[in-house]
Amino acid sequence: SRCLDGTVFVPDGNNGRTRERNRPALIDGLSAEIAALEGGYEASDPTSALRAGVRRLESVEGSKVLVIHTDGIATTGCAALPEQVNIDDPDLVDRLTQACVDDGHLPSADGVDIVIGGIGRTDTDLDAASVTFLLELTSSLCEATGATCRVDPNLPTDV
């Protein structure tokens, strides 16, 4: 950009050579941080993400939006799915949600807008009925918090 006197000003660190010089150190530093992260999680509990997210928003003034990305398959916690799930069981979603309410595992999220994306997005392709079941379960769990909820297989672009 040009300054008032017409001289071109290039701030330090904002040119191609500086970026090229700093890139290896940046990549090495990030690689070390990524390598130190815990991996191989054995279980998934979407309700814990709800609890943690709502807790972090408690001190926020004004608009509160919580965005969660999960496949929706709970393998632990109050909504843990059994090895074999009968998605045709009309009461399963209600029973799982009620178990979470009864156990106190769902936070009170009145006034929070919760957006949950990624439902049904797993390493293996799920059929439409399975994705529909996961959408219904995740919606039910979210709505039981009192929040305004949007649940989608995709992460909405208007968040």
PDB file of C-alpha atoms in Angstrom:
ATOM      1  CA  SER A   1       0.000   0.000   0.000  1.00  0.00           C
ATOM      2  CA  ARG A   2       1.097   3.576  -0.574  1.00  0.00           C
ATOM      3  CA  CYS A   3       1.723   5.976   2.283  1.00  0.00           C
ATOM      4  CA  LEU A   4       0.702   9.623   2.075  1.00  0.00           C
ATOM      5  CA  ASP A   5       4.075  10.617   0.575  1.00  0.00           C
ATOM      6  CA  GLY A   6       3.682   8.021  -2.186  1.00  0.00           C
ATOM      7  CA  THR A   7       6.365   5.666  -0.893  1.00  0.00           C
ATOM      8  CA  VAL A   8       5.461   2.015  -0.979  1.00  0.00           C
ATOM      9  CA  PHE A   9       5.468   0.572   2.514  1.00  0.00           C
ATOM     10  CA  VAL A  10       5.910  -3.157   3.102  1.00  0.00           C
ATOM     11  CA  PRO A  11       5.770  -3.981   6.819  1.00  0.00           C
ATOM     12  CA  ASP A  12       8.283  -6.475   8.151  1.00  0.00           C
ATOM     13  CA  GLY A  13       6.877  -9.998   8.046  1.00  0.00           C
ATOM     14  CA  ASN A  14       4.425  -9.184   5.331  1.00  0.00           C
ATOM     15  CA  ASN A  15       6.406 -10.074   2.245  1.00  0.00           C
ATOM     16  CA  GLY A  16       7.196 -13.219   0.360  1.00  0.00           C
ATOM     17  CA  ARG A  17      10.795 -13.646   1.524  1.00  0.00           C
ATOM     18  CA  THR A  18       9.923 -13.273   5.198  1.00  0.00           C
ATOM     19  CA  ARG A  19       7.062 -15.741   4.877  1.00  0.00           C
ATOM     20  CA  GLU A  20       9.336 -18.254   3.116  1.00  0.00           C
ATOM     21  CA  ARG A  21      12.008 -17.792   5.790  1.00  0.00           C
ATOM     22  CA  ASN A  22       9.514 -18.347   8.647  1.00  0.00           C
ATOM     23  CA  ARG A  23       7.524 -21.203   7.093  1.00  0.00           C
ATOM     24  CA  PRO A  24       9.832 -24.136   8.092  1.00  0.00           C
ATOM     25  CA  ALA A  25       9.903 -23.074  11.754  1.00  0.00           C
ATOM     26  CA  LEU A  26       6.133 -22.641  11.747  1.00  0.00           C
ATOM     27  CA  ILE A  27       5.561 -26.076  10.214  1.00  0.00           C
ATOM     28  CA  ASP A  28       8.046 -27.740  12.593  1.00  0.00           C
ATOM     29  CA  GLY A  29       6.407 -26.048  15.579  1.00  0.00           C
ATOM     30  CA  LEU A  30       2.908 -27.052  14.531  1.00  0.00           C
ATOM     31  CA  SER A  31       4.033 -30.603  13.741  1.00  0.00           C
ATOM     32  CA  ALA A  32       5.428 -30.929  17.268  1.00  0.00           C
ATOM     33  CA  GLU A  33       2.204 -29.594  18.810  1.00  0.00           C
ATOM     34  CA  ILE A  34       0.040 -31.918  16.713  1.00  0.00           C
ATOM     35  CA  ALA A  35       2.224 -34.917  17.592  1.00  0.00           C
ATOM     36  CA  ALA A  36       1.765 -34.130  21.303  1.00  0.00           C
ATOM     37  CA  LEU A  37      -2.043 -34.132  21.081  1.00  0.00           C
ATOM     38  CA  GLU A  38      -3.919 -37.067  22.520  1.00  0.00           C
ATOM     39  CA  GLY A  39      -5.328 -39.300  19.851  1.00  0.00           C
ATOM     40  CA  GLY A  40      -7.209 -42.517  19.469  1.00  0.00           C
ATOM     41  CA  TYR A  41     -10.206 -41.605  21.528  1.00  0.00           C
ATOM     42  CA  GLU A  42     -11.990 -44.813  22.384  1.00  0.00           C
ATOM     43  CA  ALA A  43     -15.390 -43.243  23.038  1.00  0.00           C
ATOM     44  CA  SER A  44     -17.697 -40.424  21.990  1.00  0.00           C
ATOM     45  CA  ASP A  45     -20.193 -38.586  24.212  1.00  0.00           C
ATOM     46  CA  PRO A  46     -21.961 -35.728  22.381  1.00  0.00           C
ATOM     47  CA  THR A  47     -23.713 -34.725  25.620  1.00  0.00           C
ATOM     48  CA  SER A  48     -20.328 -33.901  27.151  1.00  0.00           C
ATOM     49  CA  ALA A  49     -19.750 -31.439  24.292  1.00  0.00           C
ATOM     50  CA  LEU A  50     -23.096 -29.826  25.120  1.00  0.00           C
ATOM     51  CA  ARG A  51     -22.158 -29.541  28.797  1.00  0.00           C
ATOM     52  CA  ALA A  52     -18.679 -28.170  28.124  1.00  0.00           C
ATOM     53  CA  GLY A  53     -19.866 -25.697  25.494  1.00  0.00           C
ATOM     54  CA  VAL A  54     -22.746 -24.327  27.553  1.00  0.00           C
ATOM     55  CA  ARG A  55     -20.446 -24.009  30.583  1.00  0.00           C
ATOM     56  CA  ARG A  56     -17.975 -21.932  28.536  1.00  0.00           C
ATOM     57  CA  LEU A  57     -20.787 -19.632  27.396  1.00  0.00           C
ATOM     58  CA  GLU A  58     -22.065 -18.915  30.917  1.00  0.00           C
ATOM     59  CA  SER A  59     -20.026 -15.722  31.274  1.00  0.00           C
ATOM     60  CA  VAL A  60     -20.693 -14.458  27.730  1.00  0.00           C
ATOM     61  CA  GLU A  61     -22.823 -11.338  27.443  1.00  0.00           C
ATOM     62  CA  GLY A  62     -25.225 -10.932  24.539  1.00  0.00           C
ATOM     63  CA  SER A  63     -25.750 -13.485  21.781  1.00  0.00           C
ATOM     64  CA  LYS A  64     -24.636 -17.018  22.643  1.00  0.00           C
ATOM     65  CA  VAL A  65     -23.994 -19.474  19.825  1.00  0.00           C
ATOM     66  CA  LEU A  66     -22.505 -22.910  20.367  1.00  0.00           C
ATOM     67  CA  VAL A  67     -21.297 -24.859  17.314  1.00  0.00           C
ATOM     68  CA  ILE A  68     -20.579 -28.568  17.719  1.00  0.00           C
ATOM     69  CA  HIS A  69     -19.312 -30.939  15.056  1.00  0.00           C
ATOM     70  CA  THR A  70     -19.964 -34.629  15.752  1.00  0.00           C
ATOM     71  CA  ASP A  71     -21.064 -37.740  13.906  1.00  0.00           C
ATOM     72  CA  GLY A  72     -23.777 -38.110  16.563  1.00  0.00           C
ATOM     73  CA  ILE A  73     -22.886 -41.664  17.482  1.00  0.00           C
ATOM     74  CA  ALA A  74     -22.646 -41.760  21.272  1.00  0.00           C
ATOM     75  CA  THR A  75     -20.579 -44.705  22.498  1.00  0.00           C
ATOM     76  CA  THR A  76     -20.438 -43.645  26.143  1.00  0.00           C
ATOM     77  CA  GLY A  77     -22.440 -41.517  28.528  1.00  0.00           C
ATOM     78  CA  CYS A  78     -26.170 -41.276  29.079  1.00  0.00           C
ATOM     79  CA  ALA A  79     -27.058 -41.561  25.375  1.00  0.00           C
ATOM     80  CA  ALA A  80     -24.647 -44.405  24.570  1.00  0.00           C
ATOM     81  CA  LEU A  81     -25.977 -46.594  21.811  1.00  0.00           C
ATOM     82  CA  PRO A  82     -25.851 -50.379  22.169  1.00  0.00           C
ATOM     83  CA  GLU A  83     -23.785 -52.469  19.737  1.00  0.00           C
ATOM     84  CA  GLN A  84     -26.956 -53.326  17.825  1.00  0.00           C
ATOM     85  CA  VAL A  85     -29.419 -50.443  17.506  1.00  0.00           C
ATOM     86  CA  ASN A  86     -33.007 -51.077  16.506  1.00  0.00           C
ATOM     87  CA  ILE A  87     -33.731 -47.741  14.823  1.00  0.00           C
ATOM     88  CA  ASP A  88     -37.297 -48.874  14.218  1.00  0.00           C
ATOM     89  CA  ASP A  89     -37.971 -48.784  17.978  1.00  0.00           C
ATOM     90  CA  PRO A  90     -40.308 -45.750  18.202  1.00  0.00           C
ATOM     91  CA  ASP A  91     -39.442 -45.088  21.873  1.00  0.00           C
ATOM     92  CA  LEU A  92     -35.643 -45.364  21.689  1.00  0.00           C
ATOM     93  CA  VAL A  93     -34.963 -41.645  21.153  1.00  0.00           C
ATOM     94  CA  ASP A  94     -37.321 -40.689  23.978  1.00  0.00           C
ATOM     95  CA  ARG A  95     -35.806 -43.292  26.347  1.00  0.00           C
ATOM     96  CA  LEU A  96     -32.242 -42.184  25.673  1.00  0.00           C
ATOM     97  CA  THR A  97     -33.142 -38.507  26.045  1.00  0.00           C
ATOM     98  CA  GLN A  98     -35.069 -39.142  29.261  1.00  0.00           C
ATOM     99  CA  ALA A  99     -32.135 -41.121  30.681  1.00  0.00           C
ATOM    100  CA  CYS A 100     -29.890 -38.098  30.068  1.00  0.00           C
ATOM    101  CA  VAL A 101     -32.412 -35.735  31.683  1.00  0.00           C
ATOM    102  CA  ASP A 102     -32.882 -38.059  34.661  1.00  0.00           C
ATOM    103  CA  ASP A 103     -29.110 -38.399  35.144  1.00  0.00           C
ATOM    104  CA  GLY A 104     -28.636 -34.613  35.002  1.00  0.00           C
ATOM    105  CA  HIS A 105     -26.286 -34.908  32.025  1.00  0.00           C
ATOM    106  CA  LEU A 106     -27.956 -32.233  29.906  1.00  0.00           C
ATOM    107  CA  PRO A 107     -27.223 -28.613  30.784  1.00  0.00           C
ATOM    108  CA  SER A 108     -29.771 -25.835  30.957  1.00  0.00           C
ATOM    109  CA  ALA A 109     -29.108 -23.862  27.797  1.00  0.00           C
ATOM    110  CA  ASP A 110     -31.964 -21.349  27.724  1.00  0.00           C
ATOM    111  CA  GLY A 111     -30.978 -18.421  25.508  1.00  0.00           C
ATOM    112  CA  VAL A 112     -28.283 -20.357  23.652  1.00  0.00           C
ATOM    113  CA  ASP A 113     -28.412 -21.066  19.926  1.00  0.00           C
ATOM    114  CA  ILE A 114     -26.861 -24.486  19.340  1.00  0.00           C
ATOM    115  CA  VAL A 115     -25.792 -25.620  15.877  1.00  0.00           C
ATOM    116  CA  ILE A 116     -24.745 -29.257  15.555  1.00  0.00           C
ATOM    117  CA  GLY A 117     -23.260 -30.397  12.264  1.00  0.00           C
ATOM    118  CA  GLY A 118     -21.706 -33.577  10.963  1.00  0.00           C
ATOM    119  CA  ILE A 119     -24.455 -35.920  12.112  1.00  0.00           C
ATOM    120  CA  GLY A 120     -24.142 -39.292  10.371  1.00  0.00           C
ATOM    121  CA  ARG A 121     -20.798 -38.376   8.790  1.00  0.00           C
ATOM    122  CA  THR A 122     -18.704 -41.427   9.646  1.00  0.00           C
ATOM    123  CA  ASP A 123     -15.867 -43.361   8.047  1.00  0.00           C
ATOM    124  CA  THR A 124     -18.441 -45.809   6.719  1.00  0.00           C
ATOM    125  CA  ASP A 125     -21.525 -44.861   4.783  1.00  0.00           C
ATOM    126  CA  LEU A 126     -24.693 -44.994   6.851  1.00  0.00           C
ATOM    127  CA  ASP A 127     -28.052 -45.606   5.234  1.00  0.00           C
ATOM    128  CA  ALA A 128     -30.671 -42.848   5.213  1.00  0.00           C
ATOM    129  CA  ALA A 129     -32.686 -44.440   8.031  1.00  0.00           C
ATOM    130  CA  SER A 130     -29.639 -44.516  10.326  1.00  0.00           C
ATOM    131  CA  VAL A 131     -28.801 -40.874   9.592  1.00  0.00           C
ATOM    132  CA  THR A 132     -32.437 -39.925  10.226  1.00  0.00           C
ATOM    133  CA  PHE A 133     -32.310 -41.740  13.578  1.00  0.00           C
ATOM    134  CA  LEU A 134     -29.097 -39.927  14.577  1.00  0.00           C
ATOM    135  CA  LEU A 135     -30.619 -36.583  13.539  1.00  0.00           C
ATOM    136  CA  GLU A 136     -33.712 -37.294  15.653  1.00  0.00           C
ATOM    137  CA  LEU A 137     -31.646 -38.377  18.676  1.00  0.00           C
ATOM    138  CA  THR A 138     -29.290 -35.403  18.492  1.00  0.00           C
ATOM    139  CA  SER A 139     -32.201 -32.986  18.000  1.00  0.00           C
ATOM    140  CA  SER A 140     -34.021 -34.479  20.982  1.00  0.00           C
ATOM    141  CA  LEU A 141     -30.949 -34.236  23.229  1.00  0.00           C
ATOM    142  CA  CYS A 142     -30.311 -30.648  22.142  1.00  0.00           C
ATOM    143  CA  GLU A 143     -33.925 -29.537  22.548  1.00  0.00           C
ATOM    144  CA  ALA A 144     -34.042 -31.072  26.045  1.00  0.00           C
ATOM    145  CA  THR A 145     -31.503 -28.409  27.089  1.00  0.00           C
ATOM    146  CA  GLY A 146     -33.995 -25.613  26.331  1.00  0.00           C
ATOM    147  CA  ALA A 147     -31.749 -24.178  23.607  1.00  0.00           C
ATOM    148  CA  THR A 148     -32.725 -23.184  20.107  1.00  0.00           C
ATOM    149  CA  CYS A 149     -31.293 -26.039  18.038  1.00  0.00           C
ATOM    150  CA  ARG A 150     -30.271 -26.645  14.437  1.00  0.00           C
ATOM    151  CA  VAL A 151     -29.037 -30.145  13.684  1.00  0.00           C
ATOM    152  CA  ASP A 152     -27.738 -31.111  10.263  1.00  0.00           C
ATOM    153  CA  PRO A 153     -25.500 -33.689   8.582  1.00  0.00           C
ATOM    154  CA  ASN A 154     -23.605 -30.711   7.164  1.00  0.00           C
ATOM    155  CA  LEU A 155     -22.259 -27.742   9.064  1.00  0.00           C
ATOM    156  CA  PRO A 156     -24.533 -24.828   8.061  1.00  0.00           C
ATOM    157  CA  THR A 157     -22.727 -22.037   6.268  1.00  0.00           C
ATOM    158  CA  ASP A 158     -24.637 -19.221   7.983  1.00  0.00           C
ATOM    159  CA  VAL A 159     -23.137 -19.750  11.447  1.00  0.00           C
TER     160      VAL A 159
END
